[in-house]
mmCIF file of C-alpha atoms in Angstrom:
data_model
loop_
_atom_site.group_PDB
_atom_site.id
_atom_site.type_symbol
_atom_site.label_atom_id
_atom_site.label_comp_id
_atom_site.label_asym_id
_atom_site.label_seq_id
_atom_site.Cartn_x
_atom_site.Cartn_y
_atom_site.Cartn_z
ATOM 1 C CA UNK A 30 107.996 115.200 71.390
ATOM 2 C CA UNK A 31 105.724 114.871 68.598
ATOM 3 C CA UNK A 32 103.077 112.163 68.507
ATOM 4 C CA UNK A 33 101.706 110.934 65.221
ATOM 5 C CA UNK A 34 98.583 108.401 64.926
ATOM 6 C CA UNK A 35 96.708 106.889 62.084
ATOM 7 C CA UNK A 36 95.052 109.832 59.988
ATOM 8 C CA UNK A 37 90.989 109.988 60.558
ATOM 9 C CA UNK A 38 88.490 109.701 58.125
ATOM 10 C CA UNK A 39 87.654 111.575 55.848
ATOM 11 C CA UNK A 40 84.683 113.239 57.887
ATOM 12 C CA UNK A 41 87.359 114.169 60.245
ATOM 13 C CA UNK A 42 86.380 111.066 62.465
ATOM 14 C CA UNK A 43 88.830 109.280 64.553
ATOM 15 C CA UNK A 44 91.435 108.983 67.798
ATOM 16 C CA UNK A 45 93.325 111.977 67.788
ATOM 17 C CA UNK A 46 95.740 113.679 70.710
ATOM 18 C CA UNK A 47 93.810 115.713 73.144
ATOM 19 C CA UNK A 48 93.973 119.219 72.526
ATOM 20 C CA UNK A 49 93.563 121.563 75.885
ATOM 21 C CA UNK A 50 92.990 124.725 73.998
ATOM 22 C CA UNK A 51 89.395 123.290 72.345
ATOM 23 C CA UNK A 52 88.455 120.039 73.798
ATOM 24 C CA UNK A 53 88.480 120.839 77.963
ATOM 25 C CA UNK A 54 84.324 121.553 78.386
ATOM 26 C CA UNK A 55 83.455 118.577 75.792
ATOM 27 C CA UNK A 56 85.964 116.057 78.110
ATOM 28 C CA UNK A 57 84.544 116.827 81.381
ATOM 29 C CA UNK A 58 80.816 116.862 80.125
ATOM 30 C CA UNK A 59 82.103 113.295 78.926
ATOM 31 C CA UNK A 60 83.804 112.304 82.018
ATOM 32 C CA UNK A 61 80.470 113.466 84.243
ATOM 33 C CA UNK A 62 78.629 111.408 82.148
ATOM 34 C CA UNK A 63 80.256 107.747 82.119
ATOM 35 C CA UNK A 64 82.086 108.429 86.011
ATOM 36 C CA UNK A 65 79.718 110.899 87.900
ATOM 37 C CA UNK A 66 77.971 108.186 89.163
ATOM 38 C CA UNK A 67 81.254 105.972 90.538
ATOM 39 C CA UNK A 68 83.238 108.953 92.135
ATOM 40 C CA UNK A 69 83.639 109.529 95.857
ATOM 41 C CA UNK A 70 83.077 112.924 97.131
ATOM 42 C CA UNK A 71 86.322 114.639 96.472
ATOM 43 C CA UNK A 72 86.074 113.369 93.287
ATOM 44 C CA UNK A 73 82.768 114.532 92.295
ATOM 45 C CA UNK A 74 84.272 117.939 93.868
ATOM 46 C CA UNK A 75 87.067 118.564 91.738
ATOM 47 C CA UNK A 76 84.979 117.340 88.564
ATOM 48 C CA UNK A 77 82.296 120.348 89.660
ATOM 49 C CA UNK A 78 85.082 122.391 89.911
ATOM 50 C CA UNK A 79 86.544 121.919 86.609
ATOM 51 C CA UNK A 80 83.342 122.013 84.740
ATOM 52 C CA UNK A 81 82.841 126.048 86.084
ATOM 53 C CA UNK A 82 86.285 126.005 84.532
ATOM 54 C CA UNK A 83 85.223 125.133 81.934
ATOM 55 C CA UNK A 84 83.532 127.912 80.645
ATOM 56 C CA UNK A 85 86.589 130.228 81.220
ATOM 57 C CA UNK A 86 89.567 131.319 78.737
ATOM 58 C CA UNK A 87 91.758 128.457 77.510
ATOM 59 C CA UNK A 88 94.969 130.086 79.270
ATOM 60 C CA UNK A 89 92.691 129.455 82.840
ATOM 61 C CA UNK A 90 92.445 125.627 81.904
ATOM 62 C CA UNK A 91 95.821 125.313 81.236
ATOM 63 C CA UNK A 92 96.898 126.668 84.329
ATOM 64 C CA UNK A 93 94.786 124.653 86.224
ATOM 65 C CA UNK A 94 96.740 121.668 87.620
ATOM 66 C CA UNK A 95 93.505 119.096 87.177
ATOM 67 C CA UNK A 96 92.798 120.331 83.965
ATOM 68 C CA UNK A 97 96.520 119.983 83.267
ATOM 69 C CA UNK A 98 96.174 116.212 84.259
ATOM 70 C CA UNK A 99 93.881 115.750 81.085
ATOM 71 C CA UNK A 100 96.276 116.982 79.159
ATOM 72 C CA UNK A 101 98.446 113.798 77.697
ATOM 73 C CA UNK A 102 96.521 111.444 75.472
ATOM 74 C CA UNK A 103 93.353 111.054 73.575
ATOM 75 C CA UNK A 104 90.080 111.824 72.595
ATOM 76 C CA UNK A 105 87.673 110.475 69.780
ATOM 77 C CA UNK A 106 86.085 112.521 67.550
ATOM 78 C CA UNK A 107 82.941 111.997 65.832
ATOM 79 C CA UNK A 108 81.871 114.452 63.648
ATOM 80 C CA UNK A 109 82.579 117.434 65.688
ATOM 81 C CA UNK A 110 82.080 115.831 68.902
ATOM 82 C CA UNK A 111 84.263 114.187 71.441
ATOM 83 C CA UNK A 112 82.579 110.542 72.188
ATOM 84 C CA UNK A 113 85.980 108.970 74.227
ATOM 85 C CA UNK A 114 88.549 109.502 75.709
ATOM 86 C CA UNK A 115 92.234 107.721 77.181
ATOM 87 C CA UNK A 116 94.677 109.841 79.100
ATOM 88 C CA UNK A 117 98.262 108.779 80.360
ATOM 89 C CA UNK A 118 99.823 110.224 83.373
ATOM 90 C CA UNK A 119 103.051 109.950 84.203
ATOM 91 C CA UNK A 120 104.219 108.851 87.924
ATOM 92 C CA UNK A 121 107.456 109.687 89.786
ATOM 93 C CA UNK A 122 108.911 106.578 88.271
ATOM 94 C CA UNK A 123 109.935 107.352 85.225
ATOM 95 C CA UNK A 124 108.774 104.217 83.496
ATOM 96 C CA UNK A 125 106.108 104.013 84.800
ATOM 97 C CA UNK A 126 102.564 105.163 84.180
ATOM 98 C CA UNK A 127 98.752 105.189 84.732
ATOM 99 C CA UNK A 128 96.117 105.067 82.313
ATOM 100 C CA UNK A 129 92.955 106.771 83.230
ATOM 101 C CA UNK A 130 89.949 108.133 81.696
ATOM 102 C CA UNK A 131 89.055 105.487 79.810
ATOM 103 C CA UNK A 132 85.649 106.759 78.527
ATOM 104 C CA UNK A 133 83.482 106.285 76.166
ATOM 105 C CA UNK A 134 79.796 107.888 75.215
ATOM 106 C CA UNK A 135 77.159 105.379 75.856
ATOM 107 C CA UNK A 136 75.925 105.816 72.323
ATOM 108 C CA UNK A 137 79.086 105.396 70.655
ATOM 109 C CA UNK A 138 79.985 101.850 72.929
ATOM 110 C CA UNK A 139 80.689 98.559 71.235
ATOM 111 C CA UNK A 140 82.609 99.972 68.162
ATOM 112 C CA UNK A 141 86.143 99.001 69.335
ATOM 113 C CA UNK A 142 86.833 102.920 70.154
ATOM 114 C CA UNK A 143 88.089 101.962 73.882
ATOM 115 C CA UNK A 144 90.575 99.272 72.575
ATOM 116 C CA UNK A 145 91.726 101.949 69.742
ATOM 117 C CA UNK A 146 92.525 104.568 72.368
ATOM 118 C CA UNK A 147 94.332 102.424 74.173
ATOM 119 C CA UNK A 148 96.405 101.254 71.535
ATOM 120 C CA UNK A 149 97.628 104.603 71.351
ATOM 121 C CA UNK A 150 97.787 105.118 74.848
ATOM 122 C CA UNK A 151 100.691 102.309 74.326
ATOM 123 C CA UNK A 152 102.484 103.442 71.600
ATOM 124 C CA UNK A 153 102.892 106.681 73.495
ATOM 125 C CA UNK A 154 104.306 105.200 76.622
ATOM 126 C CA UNK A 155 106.601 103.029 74.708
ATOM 127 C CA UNK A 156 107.821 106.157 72.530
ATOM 128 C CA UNK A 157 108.283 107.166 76.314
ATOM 129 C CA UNK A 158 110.537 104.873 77.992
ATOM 130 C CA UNK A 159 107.373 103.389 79.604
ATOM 131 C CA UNK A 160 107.824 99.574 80.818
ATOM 132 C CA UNK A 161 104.635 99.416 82.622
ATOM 133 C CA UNK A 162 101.454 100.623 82.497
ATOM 134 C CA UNK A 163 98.415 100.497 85.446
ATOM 135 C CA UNK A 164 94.887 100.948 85.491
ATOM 136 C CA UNK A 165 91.959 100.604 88.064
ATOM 137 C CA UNK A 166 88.700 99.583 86.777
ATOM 138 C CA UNK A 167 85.221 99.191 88.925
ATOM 139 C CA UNK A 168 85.589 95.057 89.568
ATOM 140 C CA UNK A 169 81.763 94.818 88.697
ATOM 141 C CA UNK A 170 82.415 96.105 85.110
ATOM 142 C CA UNK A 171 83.232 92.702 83.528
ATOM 143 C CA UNK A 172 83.441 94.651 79.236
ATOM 144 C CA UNK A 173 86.047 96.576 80.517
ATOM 145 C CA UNK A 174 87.896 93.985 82.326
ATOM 146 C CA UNK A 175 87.463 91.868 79.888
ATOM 147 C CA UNK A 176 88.665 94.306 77.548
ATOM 148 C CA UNK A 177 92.098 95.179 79.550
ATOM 149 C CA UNK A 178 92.780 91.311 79.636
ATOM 150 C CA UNK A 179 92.416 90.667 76.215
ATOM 151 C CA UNK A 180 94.946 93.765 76.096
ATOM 152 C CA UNK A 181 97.180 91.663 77.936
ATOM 153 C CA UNK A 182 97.100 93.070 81.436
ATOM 154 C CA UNK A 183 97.044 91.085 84.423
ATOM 155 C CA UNK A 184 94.626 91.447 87.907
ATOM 156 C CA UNK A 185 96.475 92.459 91.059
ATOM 157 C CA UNK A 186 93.956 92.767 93.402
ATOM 158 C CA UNK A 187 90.906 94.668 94.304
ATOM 159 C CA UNK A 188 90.729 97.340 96.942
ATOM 160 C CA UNK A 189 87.761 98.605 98.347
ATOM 161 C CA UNK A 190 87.135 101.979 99.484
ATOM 162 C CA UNK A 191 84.993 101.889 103.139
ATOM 163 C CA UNK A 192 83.495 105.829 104.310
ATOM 164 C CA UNK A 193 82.274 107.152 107.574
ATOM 165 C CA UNK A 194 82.176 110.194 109.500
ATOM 166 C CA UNK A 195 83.146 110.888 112.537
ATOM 167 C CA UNK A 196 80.030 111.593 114.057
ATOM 168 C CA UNK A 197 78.462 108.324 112.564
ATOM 169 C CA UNK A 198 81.363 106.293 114.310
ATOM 170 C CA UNK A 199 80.794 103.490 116.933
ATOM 171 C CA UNK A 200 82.963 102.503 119.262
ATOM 172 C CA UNK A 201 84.466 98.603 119.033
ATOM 173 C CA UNK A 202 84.778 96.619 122.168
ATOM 174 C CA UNK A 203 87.762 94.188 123.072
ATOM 175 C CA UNK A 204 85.347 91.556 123.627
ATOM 176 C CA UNK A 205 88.435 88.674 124.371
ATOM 177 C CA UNK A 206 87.871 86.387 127.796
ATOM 178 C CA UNK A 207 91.138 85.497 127.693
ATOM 179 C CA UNK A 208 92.403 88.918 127.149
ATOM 180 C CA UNK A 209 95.144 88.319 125.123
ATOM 181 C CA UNK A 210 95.627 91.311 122.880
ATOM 182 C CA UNK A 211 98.880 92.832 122.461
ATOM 183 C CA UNK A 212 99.041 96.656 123.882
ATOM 184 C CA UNK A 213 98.913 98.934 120.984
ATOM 185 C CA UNK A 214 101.226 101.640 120.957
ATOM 186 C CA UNK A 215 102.331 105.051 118.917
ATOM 187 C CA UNK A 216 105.217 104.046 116.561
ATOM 188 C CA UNK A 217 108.341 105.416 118.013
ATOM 189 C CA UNK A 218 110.094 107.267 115.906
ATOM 190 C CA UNK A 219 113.295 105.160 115.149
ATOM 191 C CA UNK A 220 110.942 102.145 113.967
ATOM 192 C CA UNK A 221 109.955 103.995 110.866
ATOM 193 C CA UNK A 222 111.879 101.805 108.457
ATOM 194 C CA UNK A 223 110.568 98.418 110.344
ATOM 195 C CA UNK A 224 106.521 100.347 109.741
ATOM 196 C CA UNK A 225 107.547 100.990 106.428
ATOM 197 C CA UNK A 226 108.359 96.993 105.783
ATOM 198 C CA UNK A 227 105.569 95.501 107.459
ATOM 199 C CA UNK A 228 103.178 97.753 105.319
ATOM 200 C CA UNK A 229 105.051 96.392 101.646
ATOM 201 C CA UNK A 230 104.534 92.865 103.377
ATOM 202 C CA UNK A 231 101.046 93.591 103.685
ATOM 203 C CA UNK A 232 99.673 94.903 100.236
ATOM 204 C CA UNK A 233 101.239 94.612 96.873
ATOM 205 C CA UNK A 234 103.291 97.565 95.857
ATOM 206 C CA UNK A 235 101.105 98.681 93.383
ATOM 207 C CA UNK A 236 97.804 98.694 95.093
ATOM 208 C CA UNK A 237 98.696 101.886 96.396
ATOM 209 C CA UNK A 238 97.341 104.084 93.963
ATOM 210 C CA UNK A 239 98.811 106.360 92.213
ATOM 211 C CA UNK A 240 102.721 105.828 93.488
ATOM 212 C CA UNK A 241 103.923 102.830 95.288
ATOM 213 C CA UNK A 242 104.468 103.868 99.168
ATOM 214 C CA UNK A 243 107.220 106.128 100.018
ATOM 215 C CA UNK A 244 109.931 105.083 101.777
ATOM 216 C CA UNK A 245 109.892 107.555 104.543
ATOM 217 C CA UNK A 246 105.947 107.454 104.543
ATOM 218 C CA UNK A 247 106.536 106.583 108.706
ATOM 219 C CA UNK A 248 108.859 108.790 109.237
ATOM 220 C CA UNK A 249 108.722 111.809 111.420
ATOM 221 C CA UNK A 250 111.744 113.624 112.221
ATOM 222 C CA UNK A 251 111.956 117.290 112.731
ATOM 223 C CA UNK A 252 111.368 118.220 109.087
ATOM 224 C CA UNK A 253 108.678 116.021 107.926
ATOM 225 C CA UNK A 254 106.465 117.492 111.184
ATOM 226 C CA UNK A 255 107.894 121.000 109.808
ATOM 227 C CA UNK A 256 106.360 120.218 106.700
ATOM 228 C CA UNK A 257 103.003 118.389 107.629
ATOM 229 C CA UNK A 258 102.453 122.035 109.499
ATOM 230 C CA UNK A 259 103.095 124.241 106.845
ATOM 231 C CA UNK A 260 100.602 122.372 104.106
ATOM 232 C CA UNK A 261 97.764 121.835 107.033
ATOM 233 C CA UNK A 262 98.771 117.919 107.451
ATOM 234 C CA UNK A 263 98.561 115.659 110.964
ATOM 235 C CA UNK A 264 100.420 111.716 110.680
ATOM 236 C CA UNK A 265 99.778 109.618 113.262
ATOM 237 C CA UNK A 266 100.782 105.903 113.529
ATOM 238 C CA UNK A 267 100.303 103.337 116.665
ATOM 239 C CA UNK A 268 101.642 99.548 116.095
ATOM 240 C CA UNK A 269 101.370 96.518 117.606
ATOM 241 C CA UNK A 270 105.015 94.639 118.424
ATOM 242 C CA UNK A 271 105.119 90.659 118.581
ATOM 243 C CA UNK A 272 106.556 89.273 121.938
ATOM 244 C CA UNK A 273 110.281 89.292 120.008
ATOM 245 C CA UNK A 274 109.374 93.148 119.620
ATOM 246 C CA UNK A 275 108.580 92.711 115.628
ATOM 247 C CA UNK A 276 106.561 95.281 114.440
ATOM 248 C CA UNK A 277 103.323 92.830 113.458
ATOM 249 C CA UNK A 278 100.715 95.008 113.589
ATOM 250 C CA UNK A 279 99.959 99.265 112.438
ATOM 251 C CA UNK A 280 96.928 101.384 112.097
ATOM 252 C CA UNK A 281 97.644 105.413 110.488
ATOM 253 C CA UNK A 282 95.588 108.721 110.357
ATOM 254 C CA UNK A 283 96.830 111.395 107.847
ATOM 255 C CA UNK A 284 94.625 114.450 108.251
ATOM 256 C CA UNK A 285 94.725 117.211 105.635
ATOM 257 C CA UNK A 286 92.715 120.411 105.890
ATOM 258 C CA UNK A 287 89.886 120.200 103.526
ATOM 259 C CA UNK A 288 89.713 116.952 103.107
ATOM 260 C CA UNK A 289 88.144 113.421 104.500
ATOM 261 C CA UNK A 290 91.124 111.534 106.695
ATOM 262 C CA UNK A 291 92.487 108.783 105.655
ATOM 263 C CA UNK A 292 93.104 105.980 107.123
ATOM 264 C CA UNK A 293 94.990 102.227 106.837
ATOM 265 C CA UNK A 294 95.098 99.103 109.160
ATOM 266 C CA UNK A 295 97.739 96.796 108.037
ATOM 267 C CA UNK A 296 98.915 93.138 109.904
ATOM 268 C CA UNK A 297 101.513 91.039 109.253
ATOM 269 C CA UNK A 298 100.167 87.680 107.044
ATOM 270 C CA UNK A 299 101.534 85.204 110.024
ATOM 271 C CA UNK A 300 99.296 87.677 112.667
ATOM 272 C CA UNK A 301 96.252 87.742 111.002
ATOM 273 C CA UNK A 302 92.806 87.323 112.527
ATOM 274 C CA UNK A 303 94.507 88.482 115.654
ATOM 275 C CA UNK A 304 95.735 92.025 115.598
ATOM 276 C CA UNK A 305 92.768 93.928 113.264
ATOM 277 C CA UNK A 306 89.852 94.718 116.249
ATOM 278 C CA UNK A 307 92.630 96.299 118.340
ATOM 279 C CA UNK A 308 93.987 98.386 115.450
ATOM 280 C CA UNK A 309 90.736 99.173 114.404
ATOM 281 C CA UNK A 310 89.296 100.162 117.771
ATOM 282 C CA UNK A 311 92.040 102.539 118.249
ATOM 283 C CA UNK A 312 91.818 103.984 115.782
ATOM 284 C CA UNK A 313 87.966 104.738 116.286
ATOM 285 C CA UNK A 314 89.155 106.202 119.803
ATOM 286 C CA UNK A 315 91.222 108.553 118.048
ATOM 287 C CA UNK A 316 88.540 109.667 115.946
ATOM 288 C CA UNK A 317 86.943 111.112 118.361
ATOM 289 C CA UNK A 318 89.421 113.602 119.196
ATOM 290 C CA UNK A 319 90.042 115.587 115.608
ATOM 291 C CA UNK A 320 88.290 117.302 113.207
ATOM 292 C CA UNK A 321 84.553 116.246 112.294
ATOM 293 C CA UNK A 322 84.893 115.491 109.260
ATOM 294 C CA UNK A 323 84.689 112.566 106.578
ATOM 295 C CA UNK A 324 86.785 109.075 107.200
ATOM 296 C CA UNK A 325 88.229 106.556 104.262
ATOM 297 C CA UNK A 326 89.896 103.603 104.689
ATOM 298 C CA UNK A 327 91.006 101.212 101.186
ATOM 299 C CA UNK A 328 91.722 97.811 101.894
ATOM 300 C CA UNK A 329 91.975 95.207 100.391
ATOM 301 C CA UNK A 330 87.988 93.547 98.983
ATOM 302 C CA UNK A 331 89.589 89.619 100.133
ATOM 303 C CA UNK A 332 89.770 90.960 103.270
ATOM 304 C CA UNK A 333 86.376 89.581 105.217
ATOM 305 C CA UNK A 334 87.499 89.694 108.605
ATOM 306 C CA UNK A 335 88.023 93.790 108.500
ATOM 307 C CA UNK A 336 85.049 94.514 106.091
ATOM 308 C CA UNK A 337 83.399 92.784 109.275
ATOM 309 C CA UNK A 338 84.404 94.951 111.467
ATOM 310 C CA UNK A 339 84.580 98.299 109.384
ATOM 311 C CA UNK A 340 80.670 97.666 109.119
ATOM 312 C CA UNK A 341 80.325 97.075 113.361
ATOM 313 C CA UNK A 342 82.374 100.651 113.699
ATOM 314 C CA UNK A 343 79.679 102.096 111.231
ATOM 315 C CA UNK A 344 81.563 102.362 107.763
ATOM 316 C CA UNK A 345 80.112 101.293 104.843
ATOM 317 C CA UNK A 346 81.776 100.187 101.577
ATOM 318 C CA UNK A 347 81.397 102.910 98.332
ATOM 319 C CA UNK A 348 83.232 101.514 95.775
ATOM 320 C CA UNK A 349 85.769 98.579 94.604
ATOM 321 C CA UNK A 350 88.441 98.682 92.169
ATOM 322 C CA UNK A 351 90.503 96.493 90.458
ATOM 323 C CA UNK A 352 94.114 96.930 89.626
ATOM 324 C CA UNK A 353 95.350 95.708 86.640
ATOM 325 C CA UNK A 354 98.863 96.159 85.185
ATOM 326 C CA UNK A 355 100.495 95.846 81.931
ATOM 327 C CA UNK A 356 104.096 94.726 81.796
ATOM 328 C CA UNK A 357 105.860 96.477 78.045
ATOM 329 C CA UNK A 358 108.102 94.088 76.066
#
């Protein structure tokens, strides 16, 4: 496919497509610069990485698959020098797409070189098939919401990302006189489907970042276990089932070696306020028992009653994003 854009300047200023072969070590000195300070750990990780990439052969960056990620959109130039940058990834929906990277040089801000790049970043997805574009922006940074509004995309919702350890974990008690909480209990494995529905009843769709849930993401016959062992990965899910055994409430582990877990509590809307210390306490317990290493859970920033309690088990909130998305006509 070949992309054209507006010509530059005369002095070779201007948006133009990214090119991997020259531009790799000026993008990720960019990319430190306006996001170092924002990223979670892994994050900061495989930035690090990629910068001592950075100062290898062009063939090495291409055959990097981060470096690869950079690889569709567009950077602008100022005399020489890359000042922004907007790059478009493709999902495994064909139509639809995220836009990342949205950078631009702190000296070079408030020229309109953000809302150029994405204009671009448009007329490439459209030239694609694309019919809707997302984003996530940090919710405190009103410009560039502000900016991606007057664009014409809409808020979804804000999740938050909470950290811990395990070591730094404290246990939550089931403090209820009446002691009326449901038991919680693993998910067996022909209620995969019913986990599956609760969850997309819980959070929109496309807060999961960056593909909507899968719908097997509960399952666990004989082949997703053989394939969690191969690639290093653990699953674990316990629910809680209404008196009509309805699958109301879930809390999940995935475990990957090398990485923090990863966690979720979700409850249905009509069980709320009810269900989260039980899910959340068991999940604690379980801690305890696997790898010491770093915990995340993203929910969702409206939620008060489990930022409550993520804060009694010892987690503390890092970062909130927005999610924004842009329907194509």
């Amino acid at each position: 496919m070949v992309v054209t854009i507006p010509a530059a300047d005369q002095a070779g200023n201007g948006p133009r497509p990214i090119n991997v072969n020259t531009d790799i070590p000026q993008l990720l000195r960019l990319l430190e610069l306006v996001f170092g300070e924002t990223l979670d750990k892994e994050g900061r990780r495989l930035l690090s990485t990629n910068a001592s990439l950075s100062a290898s052969p062009a063939f090495l960056w291409r055959l990097n698959p981060m470096t690869s990620k950079l690889a569709t959109g567009y950077v602008w130039e100022e005399n020489g020098r890359v000042v922004g940058n907007a790059t478009l990834l493709s999902t495994k929906i064909p139509t639809r797409f995220l836009v990342v990277n949205v950078a631009v040089h702190p000296d070079y801000r408030r020229r309109g070189i953000a809302r150029k790049l994405m204009h671009h970043l448009h007329t490439l997805a459209r030239r694609q098939q694309g019919q809707e574009l997302l984003l996530q922006v940090v919710k405190d940074n009103a410009p560039a919401v502000d900016l991606y509004r007057s664009l014409g995309y809409r808020r979804l919702g804000s999740m938050t990302t909470w950290a811990s350890s395990v070591p730094r974990l404290r246990e939550l008690p089931l403090a209820l006189a009446d002691n009326s909480y449901l038991p919680v209990r693993e998910l067996r494995s022909h209620e995969w489907r019913q986990a599956y529905e609760l969850d997309r009843s819980c959070l929109h769709p496309d807060l999961n970042w960056p593909e909507p849930l899968g719908e097997d993401a509960y399952k666990s016959g004989l082949w997703q276990r053989v394939q969690n062992f191969l690639n290093g990965r653990t699953a674990e899910t316990w629910v809680i089932a209404s008196p009509q055994n309805e699958l109301v409430g879930l809390a999940s582990i995935w475990s990957e070696w090398g990485r923090a877990h990863r966690a979720n509590v979700r409850v249905h809307p009509a069980w709320r306020g009810q269900l989260e210390r039980p899910l959340l306490a068991k999940l604690v317990r379980r801690f305890k028992y696997l790898a010491r290493r770093n915990i995340q859970i993203h929910h969702d920033d409206r939620d008060e009653l489990l930022s409550e309690l993520l804060t009694e088990a010892n987690f503390r909130p890092r970062r909130t994003l927005t999610h924004m998305r842009l329907d194509m006509h």
